[in-house]
XYZ file of C-alpha atoms in Angstrom:
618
model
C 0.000 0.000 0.000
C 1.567 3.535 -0.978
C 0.789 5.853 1.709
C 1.122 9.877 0.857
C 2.856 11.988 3.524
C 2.191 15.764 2.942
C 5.252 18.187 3.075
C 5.665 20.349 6.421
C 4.373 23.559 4.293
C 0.840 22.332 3.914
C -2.055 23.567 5.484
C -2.580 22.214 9.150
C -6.193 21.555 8.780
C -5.355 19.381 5.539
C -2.401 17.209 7.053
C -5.220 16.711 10.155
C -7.637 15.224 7.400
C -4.975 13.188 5.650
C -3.838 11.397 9.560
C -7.689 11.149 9.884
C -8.009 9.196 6.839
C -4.718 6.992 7.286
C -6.127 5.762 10.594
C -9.196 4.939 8.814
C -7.507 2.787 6.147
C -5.182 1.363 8.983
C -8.439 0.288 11.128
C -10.145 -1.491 8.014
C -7.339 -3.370 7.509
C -7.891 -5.235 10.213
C -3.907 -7.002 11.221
C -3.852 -9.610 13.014
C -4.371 -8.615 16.909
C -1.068 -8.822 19.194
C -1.480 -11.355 22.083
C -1.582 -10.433 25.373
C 1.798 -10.846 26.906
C 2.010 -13.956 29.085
C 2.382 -12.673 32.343
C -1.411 -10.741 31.848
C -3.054 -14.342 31.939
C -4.177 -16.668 34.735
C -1.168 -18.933 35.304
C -1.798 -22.849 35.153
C -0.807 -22.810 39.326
C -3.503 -19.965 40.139
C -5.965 -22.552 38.100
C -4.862 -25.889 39.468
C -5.216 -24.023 43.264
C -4.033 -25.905 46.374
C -6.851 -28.534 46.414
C -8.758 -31.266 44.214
C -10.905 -29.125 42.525
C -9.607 -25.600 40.714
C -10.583 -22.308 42.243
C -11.436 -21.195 38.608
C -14.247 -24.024 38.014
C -16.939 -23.126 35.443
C -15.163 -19.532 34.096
C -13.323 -18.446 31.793
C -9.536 -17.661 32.084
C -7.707 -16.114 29.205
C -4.165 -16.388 27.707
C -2.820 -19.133 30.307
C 1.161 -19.405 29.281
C 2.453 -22.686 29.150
C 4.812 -25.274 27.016
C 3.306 -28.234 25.373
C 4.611 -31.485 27.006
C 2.504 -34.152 25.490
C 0.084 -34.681 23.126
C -2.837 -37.248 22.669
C -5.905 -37.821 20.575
C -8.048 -35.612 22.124
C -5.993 -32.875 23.182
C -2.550 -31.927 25.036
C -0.722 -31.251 28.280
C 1.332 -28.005 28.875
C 3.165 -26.775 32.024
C 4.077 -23.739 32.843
C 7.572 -21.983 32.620
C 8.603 -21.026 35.714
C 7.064 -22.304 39.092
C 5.221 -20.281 41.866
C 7.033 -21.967 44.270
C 4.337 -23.573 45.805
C 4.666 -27.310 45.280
C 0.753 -27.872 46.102
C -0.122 -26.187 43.399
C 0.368 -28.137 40.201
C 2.027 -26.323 37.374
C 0.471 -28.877 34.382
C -3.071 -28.936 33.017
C -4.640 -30.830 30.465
C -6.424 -28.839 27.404
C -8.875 -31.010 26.131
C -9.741 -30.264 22.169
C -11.991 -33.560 21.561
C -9.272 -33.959 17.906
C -5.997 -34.720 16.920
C -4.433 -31.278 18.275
C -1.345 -29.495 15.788
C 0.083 -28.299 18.422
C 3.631 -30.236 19.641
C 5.935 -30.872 22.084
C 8.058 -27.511 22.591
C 5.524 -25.284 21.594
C 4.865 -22.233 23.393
C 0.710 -21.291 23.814
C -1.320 -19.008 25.217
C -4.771 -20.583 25.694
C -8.306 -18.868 26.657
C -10.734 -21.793 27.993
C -13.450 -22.637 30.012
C -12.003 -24.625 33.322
C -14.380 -27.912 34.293
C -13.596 -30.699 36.420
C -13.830 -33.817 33.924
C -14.486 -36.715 34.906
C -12.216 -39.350 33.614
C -12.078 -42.541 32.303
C -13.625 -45.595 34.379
C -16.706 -47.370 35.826
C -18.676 -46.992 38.497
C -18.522 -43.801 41.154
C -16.340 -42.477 43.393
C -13.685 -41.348 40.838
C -11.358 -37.980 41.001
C -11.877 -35.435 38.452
C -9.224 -33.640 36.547
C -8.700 -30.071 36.349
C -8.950 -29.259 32.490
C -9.552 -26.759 29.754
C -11.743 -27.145 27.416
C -13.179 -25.421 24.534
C -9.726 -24.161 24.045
C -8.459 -20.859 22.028
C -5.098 -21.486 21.006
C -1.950 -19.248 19.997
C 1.086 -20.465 19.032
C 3.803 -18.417 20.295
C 6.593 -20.252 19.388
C 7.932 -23.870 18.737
C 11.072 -25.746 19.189
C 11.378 -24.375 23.256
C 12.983 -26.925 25.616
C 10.444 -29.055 28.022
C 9.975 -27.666 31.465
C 12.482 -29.760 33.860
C 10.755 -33.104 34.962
C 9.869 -33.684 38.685
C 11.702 -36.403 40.512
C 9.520 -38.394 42.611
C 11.563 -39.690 45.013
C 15.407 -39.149 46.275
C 16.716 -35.745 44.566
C 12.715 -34.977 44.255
C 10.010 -34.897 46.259
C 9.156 -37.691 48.507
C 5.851 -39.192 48.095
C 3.789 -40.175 51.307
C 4.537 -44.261 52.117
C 1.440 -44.947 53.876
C -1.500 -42.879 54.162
C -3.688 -42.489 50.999
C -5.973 -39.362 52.464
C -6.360 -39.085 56.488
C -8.067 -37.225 58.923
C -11.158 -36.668 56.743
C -13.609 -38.392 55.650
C -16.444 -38.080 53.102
C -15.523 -36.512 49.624
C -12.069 -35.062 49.498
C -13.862 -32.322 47.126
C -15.278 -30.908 50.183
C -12.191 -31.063 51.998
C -10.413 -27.978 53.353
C -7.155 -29.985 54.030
C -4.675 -30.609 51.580
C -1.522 -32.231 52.590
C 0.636 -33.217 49.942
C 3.370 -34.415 52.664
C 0.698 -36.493 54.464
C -1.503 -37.770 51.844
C -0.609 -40.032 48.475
C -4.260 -38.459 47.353
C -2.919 -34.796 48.038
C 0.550 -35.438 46.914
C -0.188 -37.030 43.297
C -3.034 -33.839 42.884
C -0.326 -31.421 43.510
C 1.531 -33.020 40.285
C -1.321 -33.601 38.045
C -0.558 -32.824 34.758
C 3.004 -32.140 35.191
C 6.512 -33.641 33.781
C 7.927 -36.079 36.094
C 10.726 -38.234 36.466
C 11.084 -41.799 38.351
C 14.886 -43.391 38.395
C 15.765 -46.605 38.798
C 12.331 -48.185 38.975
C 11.225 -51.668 40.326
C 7.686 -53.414 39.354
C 5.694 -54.941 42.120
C 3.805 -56.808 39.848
C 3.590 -58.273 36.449
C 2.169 -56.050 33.599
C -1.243 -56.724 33.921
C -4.254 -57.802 31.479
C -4.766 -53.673 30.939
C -0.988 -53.755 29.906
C -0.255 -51.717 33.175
C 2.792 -52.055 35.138
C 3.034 -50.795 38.721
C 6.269 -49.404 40.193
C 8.446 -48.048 43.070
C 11.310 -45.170 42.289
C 14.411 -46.202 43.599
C 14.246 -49.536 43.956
C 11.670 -48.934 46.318
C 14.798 -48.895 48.973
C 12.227 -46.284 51.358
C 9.038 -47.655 50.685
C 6.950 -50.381 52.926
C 7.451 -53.831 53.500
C 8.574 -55.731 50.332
C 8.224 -59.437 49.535
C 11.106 -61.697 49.182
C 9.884 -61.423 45.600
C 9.962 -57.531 45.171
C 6.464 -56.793 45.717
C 5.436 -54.332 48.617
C 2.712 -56.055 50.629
C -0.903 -54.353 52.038
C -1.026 -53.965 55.998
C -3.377 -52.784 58.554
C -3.602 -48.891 57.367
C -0.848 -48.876 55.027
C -2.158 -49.542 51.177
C 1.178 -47.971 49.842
C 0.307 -44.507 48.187
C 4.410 -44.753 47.105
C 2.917 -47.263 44.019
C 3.415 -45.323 40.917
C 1.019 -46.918 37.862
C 2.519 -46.976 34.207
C -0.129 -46.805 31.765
C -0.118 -47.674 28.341
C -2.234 -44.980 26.840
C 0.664 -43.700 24.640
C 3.454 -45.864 24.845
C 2.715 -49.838 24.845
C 3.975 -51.466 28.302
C 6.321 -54.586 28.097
C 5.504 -57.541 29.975
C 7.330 -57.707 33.230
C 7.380 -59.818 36.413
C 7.714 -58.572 40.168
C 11.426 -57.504 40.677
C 12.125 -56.232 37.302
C 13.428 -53.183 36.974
C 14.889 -50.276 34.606
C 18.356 -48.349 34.660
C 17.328 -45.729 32.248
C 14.879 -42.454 33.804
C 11.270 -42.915 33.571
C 9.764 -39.739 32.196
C 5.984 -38.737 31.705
C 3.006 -36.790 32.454
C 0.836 -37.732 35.559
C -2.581 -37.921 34.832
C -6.043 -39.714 36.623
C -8.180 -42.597 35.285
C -9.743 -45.611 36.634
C -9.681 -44.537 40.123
C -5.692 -44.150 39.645
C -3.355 -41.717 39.157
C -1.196 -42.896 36.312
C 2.106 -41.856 34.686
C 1.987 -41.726 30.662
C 5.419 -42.170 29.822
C 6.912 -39.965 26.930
C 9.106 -42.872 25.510
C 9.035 -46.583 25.831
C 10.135 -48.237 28.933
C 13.000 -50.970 28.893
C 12.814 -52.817 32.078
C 15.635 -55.901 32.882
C 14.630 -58.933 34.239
C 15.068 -59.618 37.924
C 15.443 -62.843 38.021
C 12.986 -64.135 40.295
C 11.942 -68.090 40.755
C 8.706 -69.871 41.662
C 8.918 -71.313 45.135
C 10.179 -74.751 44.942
C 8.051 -77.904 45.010
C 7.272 -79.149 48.352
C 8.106 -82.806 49.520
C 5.547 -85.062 50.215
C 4.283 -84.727 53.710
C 6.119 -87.806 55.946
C 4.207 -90.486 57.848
C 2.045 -88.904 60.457
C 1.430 -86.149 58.655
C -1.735 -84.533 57.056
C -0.976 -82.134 54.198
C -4.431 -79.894 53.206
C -4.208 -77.024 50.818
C -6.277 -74.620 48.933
C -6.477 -73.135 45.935
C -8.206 -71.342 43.296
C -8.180 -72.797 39.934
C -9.211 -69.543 37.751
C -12.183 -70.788 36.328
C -11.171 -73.922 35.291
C -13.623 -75.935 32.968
C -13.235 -79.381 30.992
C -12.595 -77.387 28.007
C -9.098 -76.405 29.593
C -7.245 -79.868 28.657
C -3.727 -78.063 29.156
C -5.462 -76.072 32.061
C -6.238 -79.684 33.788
C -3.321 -81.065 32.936
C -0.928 -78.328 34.505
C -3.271 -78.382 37.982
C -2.386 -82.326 37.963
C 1.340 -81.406 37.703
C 1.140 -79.091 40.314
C -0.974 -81.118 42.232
C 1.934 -84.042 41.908
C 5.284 -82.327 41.750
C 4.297 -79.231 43.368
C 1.880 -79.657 46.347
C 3.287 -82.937 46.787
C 0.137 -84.952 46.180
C -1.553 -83.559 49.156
C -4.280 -85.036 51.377
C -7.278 -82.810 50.459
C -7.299 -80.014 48.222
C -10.186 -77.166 47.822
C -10.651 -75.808 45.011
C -12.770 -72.497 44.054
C -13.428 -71.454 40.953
C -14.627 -74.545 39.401
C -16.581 -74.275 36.778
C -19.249 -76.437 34.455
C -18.165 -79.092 32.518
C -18.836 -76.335 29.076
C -17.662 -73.415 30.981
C -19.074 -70.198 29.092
C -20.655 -71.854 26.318
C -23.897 -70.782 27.653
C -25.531 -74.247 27.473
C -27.948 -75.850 30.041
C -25.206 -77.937 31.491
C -24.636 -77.535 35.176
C -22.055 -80.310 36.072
C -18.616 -80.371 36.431
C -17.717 -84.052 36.735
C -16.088 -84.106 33.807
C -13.752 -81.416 35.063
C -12.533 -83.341 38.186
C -12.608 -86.267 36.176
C -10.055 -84.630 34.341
C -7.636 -83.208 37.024
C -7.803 -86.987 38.539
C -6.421 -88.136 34.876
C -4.145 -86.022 34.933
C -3.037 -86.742 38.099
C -3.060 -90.476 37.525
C -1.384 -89.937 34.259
C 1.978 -88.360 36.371
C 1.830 -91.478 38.739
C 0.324 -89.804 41.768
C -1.903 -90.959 43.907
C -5.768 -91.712 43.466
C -8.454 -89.269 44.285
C -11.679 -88.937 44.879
C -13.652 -85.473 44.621
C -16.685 -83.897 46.349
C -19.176 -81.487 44.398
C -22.759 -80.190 44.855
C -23.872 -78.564 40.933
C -25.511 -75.102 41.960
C -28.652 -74.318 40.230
C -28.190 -72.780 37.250
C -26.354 -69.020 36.969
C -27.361 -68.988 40.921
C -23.891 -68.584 42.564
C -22.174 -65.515 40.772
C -19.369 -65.655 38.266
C -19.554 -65.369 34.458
C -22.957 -65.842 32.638
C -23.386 -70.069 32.118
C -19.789 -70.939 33.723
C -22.009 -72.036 37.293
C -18.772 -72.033 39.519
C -18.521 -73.427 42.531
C -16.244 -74.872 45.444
C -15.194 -78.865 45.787
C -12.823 -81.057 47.117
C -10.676 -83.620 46.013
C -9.194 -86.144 48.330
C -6.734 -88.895 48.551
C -8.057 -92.501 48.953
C -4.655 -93.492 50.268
C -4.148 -92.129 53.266
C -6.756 -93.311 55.752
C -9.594 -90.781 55.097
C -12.742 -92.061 54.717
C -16.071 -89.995 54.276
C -18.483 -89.995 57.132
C -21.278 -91.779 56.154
C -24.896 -89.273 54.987
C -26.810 -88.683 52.128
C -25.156 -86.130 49.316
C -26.622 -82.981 49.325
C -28.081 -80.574 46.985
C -27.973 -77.509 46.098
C -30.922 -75.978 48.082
C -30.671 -78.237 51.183
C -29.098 -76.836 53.864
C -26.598 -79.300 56.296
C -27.078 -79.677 59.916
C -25.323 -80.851 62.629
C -26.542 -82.943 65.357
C -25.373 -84.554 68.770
C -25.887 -87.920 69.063
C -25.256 -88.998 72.520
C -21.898 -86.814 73.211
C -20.727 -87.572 69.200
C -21.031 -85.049 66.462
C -23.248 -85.950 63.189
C -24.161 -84.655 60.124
C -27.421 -84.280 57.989
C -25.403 -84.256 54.228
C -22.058 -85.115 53.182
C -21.453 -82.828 51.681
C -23.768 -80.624 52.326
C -24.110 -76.749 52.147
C -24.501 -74.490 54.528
C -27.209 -72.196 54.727
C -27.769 -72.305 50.647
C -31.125 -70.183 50.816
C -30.030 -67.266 53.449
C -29.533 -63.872 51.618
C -25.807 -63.935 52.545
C -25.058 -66.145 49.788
C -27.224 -64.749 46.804
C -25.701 -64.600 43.487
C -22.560 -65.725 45.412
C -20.624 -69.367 45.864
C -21.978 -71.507 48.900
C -20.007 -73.148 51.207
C -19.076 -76.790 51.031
C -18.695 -79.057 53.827
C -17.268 -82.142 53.978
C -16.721 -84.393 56.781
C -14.123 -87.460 57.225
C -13.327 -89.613 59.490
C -9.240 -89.085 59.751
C -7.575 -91.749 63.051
C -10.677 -92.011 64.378
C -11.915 -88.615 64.592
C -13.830 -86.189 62.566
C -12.441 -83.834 60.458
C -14.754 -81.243 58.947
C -13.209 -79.019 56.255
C -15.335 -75.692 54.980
C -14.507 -74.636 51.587
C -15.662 -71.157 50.534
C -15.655 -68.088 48.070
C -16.789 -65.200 49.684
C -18.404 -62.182 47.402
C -15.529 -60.312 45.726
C -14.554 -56.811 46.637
C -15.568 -55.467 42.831
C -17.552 -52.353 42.995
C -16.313 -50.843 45.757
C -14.852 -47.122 45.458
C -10.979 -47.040 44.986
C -8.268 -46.526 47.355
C -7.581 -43.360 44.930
C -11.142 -42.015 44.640
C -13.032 -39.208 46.043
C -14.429 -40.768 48.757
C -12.223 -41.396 51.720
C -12.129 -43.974 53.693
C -12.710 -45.786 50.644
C -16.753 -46.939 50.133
C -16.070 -50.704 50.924
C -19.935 -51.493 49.179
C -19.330 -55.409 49.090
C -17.997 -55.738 52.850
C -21.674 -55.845 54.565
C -22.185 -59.407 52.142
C -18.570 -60.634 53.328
C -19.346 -59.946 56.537
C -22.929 -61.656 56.952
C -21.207 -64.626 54.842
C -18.789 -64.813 57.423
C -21.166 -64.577 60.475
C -23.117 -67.559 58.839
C -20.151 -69.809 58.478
C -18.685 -68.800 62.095
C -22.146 -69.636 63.454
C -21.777 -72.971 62.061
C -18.324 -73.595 62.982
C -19.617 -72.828 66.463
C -22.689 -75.233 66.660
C -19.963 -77.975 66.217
C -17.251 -76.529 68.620
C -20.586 -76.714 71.285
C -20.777 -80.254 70.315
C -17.492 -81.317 70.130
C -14.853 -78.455 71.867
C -12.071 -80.745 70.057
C -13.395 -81.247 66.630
C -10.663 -80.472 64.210
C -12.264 -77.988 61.287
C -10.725 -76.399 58.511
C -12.035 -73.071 57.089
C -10.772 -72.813 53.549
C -10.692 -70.839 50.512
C -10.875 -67.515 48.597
C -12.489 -65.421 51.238
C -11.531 -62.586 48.892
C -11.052 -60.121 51.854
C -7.452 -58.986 54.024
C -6.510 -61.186 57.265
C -7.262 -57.928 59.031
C -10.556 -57.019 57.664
C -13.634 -57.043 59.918
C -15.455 -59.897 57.902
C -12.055 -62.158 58.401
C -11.678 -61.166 62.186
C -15.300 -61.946 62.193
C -15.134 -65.470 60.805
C -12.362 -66.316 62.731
C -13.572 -65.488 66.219
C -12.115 -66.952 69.038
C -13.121 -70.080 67.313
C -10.327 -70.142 64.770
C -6.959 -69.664 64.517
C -5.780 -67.817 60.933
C -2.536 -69.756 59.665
C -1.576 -66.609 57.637
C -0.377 -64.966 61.003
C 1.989 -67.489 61.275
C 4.285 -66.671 58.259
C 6.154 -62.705 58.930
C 5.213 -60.090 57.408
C 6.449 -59.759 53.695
C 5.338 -63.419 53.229
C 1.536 -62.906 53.578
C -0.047 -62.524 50.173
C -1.608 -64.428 47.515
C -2.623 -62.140 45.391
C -1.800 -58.765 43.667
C -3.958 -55.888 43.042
C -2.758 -52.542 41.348
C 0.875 -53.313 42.553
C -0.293 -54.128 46.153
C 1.031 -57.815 47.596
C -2.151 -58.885 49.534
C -3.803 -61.894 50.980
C -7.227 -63.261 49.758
C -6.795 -66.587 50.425
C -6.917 -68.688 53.695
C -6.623 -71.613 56.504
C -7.712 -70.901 59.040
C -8.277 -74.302 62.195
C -9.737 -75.161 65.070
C -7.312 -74.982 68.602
C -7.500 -79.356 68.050
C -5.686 -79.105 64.850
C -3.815 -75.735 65.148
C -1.787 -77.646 68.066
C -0.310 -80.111 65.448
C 0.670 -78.138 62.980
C 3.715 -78.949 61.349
C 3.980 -76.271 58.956
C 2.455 -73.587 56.661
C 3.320 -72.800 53.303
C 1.974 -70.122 50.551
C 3.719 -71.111 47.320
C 4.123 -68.207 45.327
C 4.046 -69.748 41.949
C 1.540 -67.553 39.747
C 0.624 -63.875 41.782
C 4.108 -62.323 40.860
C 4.461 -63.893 37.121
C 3.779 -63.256 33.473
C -0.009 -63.912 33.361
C 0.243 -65.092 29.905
C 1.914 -68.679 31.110
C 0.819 -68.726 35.138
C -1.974 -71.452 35.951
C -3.865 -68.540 37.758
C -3.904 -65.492 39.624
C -3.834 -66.764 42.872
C -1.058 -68.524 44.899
C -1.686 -71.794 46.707
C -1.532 -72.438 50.458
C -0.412 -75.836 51.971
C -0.546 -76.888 55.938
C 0.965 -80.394 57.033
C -0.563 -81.306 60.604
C 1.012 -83.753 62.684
C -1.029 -87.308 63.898
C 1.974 -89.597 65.141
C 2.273 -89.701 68.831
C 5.001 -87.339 68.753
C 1.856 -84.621 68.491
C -0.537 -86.050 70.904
């Protein structure tokens, strides 16, 4: 555009009308407007506030400075440039577009956005939301700028919290006041949501899972909580590790790991919150290095004398699973060393899923038995009651249940009663000073409320040196649907404890009738009880009836089962005072919880007891 510019000697009122009409041609131009210099907008700290929900929810913030860390396919992450200096504030934020963003890594933005509180990915209540911007105006500033320094998490960082998830409040941690990001793993993973952070020389607790997670500790997890021999980090009374860091594979696919591998090279990513978890989304793939670790070894055969029982859940194991049967019956042989009785949970129909009318599982046991005869063990017999059809929980048509198998070897020999069904309830009489039973096996209670839509419990009753021996066989309601350990609602919402607990009171009540009959009677409570050794429903079961064999084994060597990285038990023994007083010894083999769940039998770890009958115990 050629723009006249009138000589000095001109008229004043004519140069005034020639400016006039320049700013008029400037103005309908229209140039592209400047953008407001960072340090006029909201920063991403002010937004993020000290607290689980952002001071600026529901308005509008404009030109909030930042560098792009990480893009996905609905939007991106950016952090700010320089900190406030408050480390409970976080300095990331996630701007969610709903595309493909072109924006990258290293570019500088000034964004003007709505702020909500989304709620993330996952099912069922009781989840965090996430600060975020949405219906974002973007302006790219510049590209090419260097990331914002990562966050350590542990030594050289900051130091998350090693056993308290949220304390000292409880209802929804929205409402919450507090914030304690030294205190609380909820507080402290908040205060770095969205941000760039860095974990060295991790360990996994677990294997990669079936979501192609993998759960970690920084530093070799040298200053977190109790570890297993193994590498995991085990679940006690108050402390469900908030130091568990959870790689997810959202952007970068996991490897498969085991418990105790671990990586050399800095883990580096974005936290962000899904599934009731906070999660780190790594900005390059992970190589981890195996640990090592071993199955435990096999187990001799009990010696003379002795009475080996175990327990274990077979991962809903069908006739259809030939290789499935045929690895129990190797473990049942060279493993468990061909033990005396054995219950098993998670048994299901002979068809499994196949969603036909078929309700037994002899052919399943059948099977096992083959198998076991086929290694040269020793011959079995099993005990079963067929539920009624889809009555007692699990997958649609699979109709698991609990059963027995025992060895017809060794001296046991079934107390003589009709079989039960599955709608008959067993009883237990006296009979002039001597205990006796309505069913063998029976079920107890099969009609109260306790156990609807959920497995009922077996009993079965031998005669074993002249004595009965009553062994309970059970799989309690599992914990799924309760809130998470991560979620809004603190104490966690444990929604399926009331069931465990009545199903506990049932089976204690029973135990009891006997041990009023017959103080000495040995009795076995057995099974996937699906709930901690020191959780209410357990304590209640146990009484001052039972004793709980897990207590015996220390500390880092009571799980049998992982959950989100946490080394917990589920399963149990638990015995009168008749037999707990000849105990010999008590065993959790740790064969499948810590392994690649592509090759383990299950996902449970089986427990073994050998009880003493020789004189020497008397």
């Amino acid at each position: 555009m050629f723009i006249f510019i009138p000589s000095k000697k001109k008229n004043p009122a004519h140069l005034l009308l020639l400016w006039s009409f320049l700013i008029v041609l400037m103005v309908g131009c229209e140039p592209t407007p400047v953008p407001t210099p960072p340090e006029a907008g909201v920063s991403i700290a002010e937004i993020q506030g000290a607290g689980h929900t952002s001071p600026y929810e529901n308005l509008t913030v404009e030109n909030v400075h930042g560098i792009v860390t990480m893009t996905r396919g609905d939007g991106f992450f950016m952090q700010s440039v320089h900190s406030d200096g408050n480390p409970t504030t976080s300095e990331g934020i996630f701007v969610y577009q709903g595309l493909i963003p072109n924006v990258q890594p290293g570019d500088a933005v000034l964004v003007s956005a709505k702020v909500e509180e989304r709620e993330p990915l996952g099912f069922g209540e009781g989840n965090l939301s996430i600060t975020t911007l949405v219906f974002p105006y973007v302006v790219v500033l510049s590209s090419g700028n260097p990331l914002p320094a990562a966050t350590i998490i542990g030594e050289g960082g900051r130091m998350p919290p090693t056993e308290t998830i949220h304390g000292g409040y409880a209802g929804s941690v929205r409402e919450s006041a507090a914030f304690e990001p030294e205190i609380n793993g909820l507080d402290f993973y908040e205060s770095l949501e969205g941000m760039l952070v860095q974990v060295n020389n991790a360990v996994a607790v677990a294997p990669t899972n079936q979501y192609r997670e993998i759960v970690i500790l920084p530093d070799r997890g040298t200053w977190a909580g109790v570890r297993t021999p193994n590498g995991g980090i085990v679940v006690r009374p108050g402390d469900f590790n908030p130091e568990r860091i959870i790689l997810d594979d959202g952007l970068r696919m996991m490897p498969f790991v085991q418990t105790g591998d671990y990586t050399e090279e800095p883990i580096i990513g974005v936290i962000d919150y899904a599934y009731g978890n906070y999660r780190l989304l790594p900005v390059e793939s992970v190589p981890f290095i195996a640990g090592g670790i071993t199955p435990d070894p096999p187990l001799a055969p009990a010696t003379p004398g002795q009475l080996r029982i175990a327990s274990y859940n077979a991962y809903n194991l069908s006739a259809l699973d030939v290789e499935q049967m045929a690895l129990l019956g190797d473990q049942i042989v060279n493993l468990m060393g061909s033990p005396d009785i054995l219950g098993l949970q998670e048994i299901m129909d002979d068809d499994g899923v196949t969603g036909t009318l078929t309700v037994s599982a002899d052919k399943t046991y059948r099977g096992i038995i083959d198998a076991i005869h086929f290694l040269g063990g020793p011959p079995y017999g099993y005990l079963n009651i067929d539920p009624l059809p889809d009555s007692d929980g699990g997958a649609q048509g699979s109709n698991i249940r609990v059963g027995f198998l025992y060895r017809l070897d060794t001296g046991l020999s079934l107390v003589d009663a009709p079989h039960g069904d599955a709608e008959t309830a067993i009883e237990v009489f006296n009979e002039g000073g001597k205990l006796s039973v309505s069913l063998n096996p029976g079920r107890i209670e099969p009609d109260n409320e306790a156990f609807v839509n959920s497995r009922k419990p077996l009993v079965a009753t031998f005669m074993y040196q002249g004595a009965p021996l009553i062994l309970i066989n059970n799989h309690f309601i599992s914990k799924r649907g309760d809130s998470p350990l991560f979620g809004e609602f603190q104490p966690p919402i444990q929604y399926s404890e009331p069931k465990r607990m009545q199903q506990s009171q049932v089976v204690h009540e029973f135990i009891t009738a006997i041990l009023d009959i017959d103080p000495g009677c040995w009795v076995v409570v057995l099974g996937d009880l699906n709930d901690f050794h020191f959780s209410k429903p357990i304590q209640a079961l146990q009484g001052e009836v039972l004793h709980n064999l897990i207590e015996t084994l220390p500390v880092e060597g009571r799980y049998t089962y992982i959950y989100e990285g946490n080394s917990q038990v589920l399963d149990h023994i638990l015995v009168s005072e008749g037999l707990y007083r000849r105990l010999v010894s008590f065993n959790i083999l740790h064969v499948n919880s810590d392994f690649d769940h592509r090759y383990r039998f299950s996902d449970h770890d089986l427990l073994v007891a050998d009880f003493g009958f020789s004189s020497v115990y008397d």
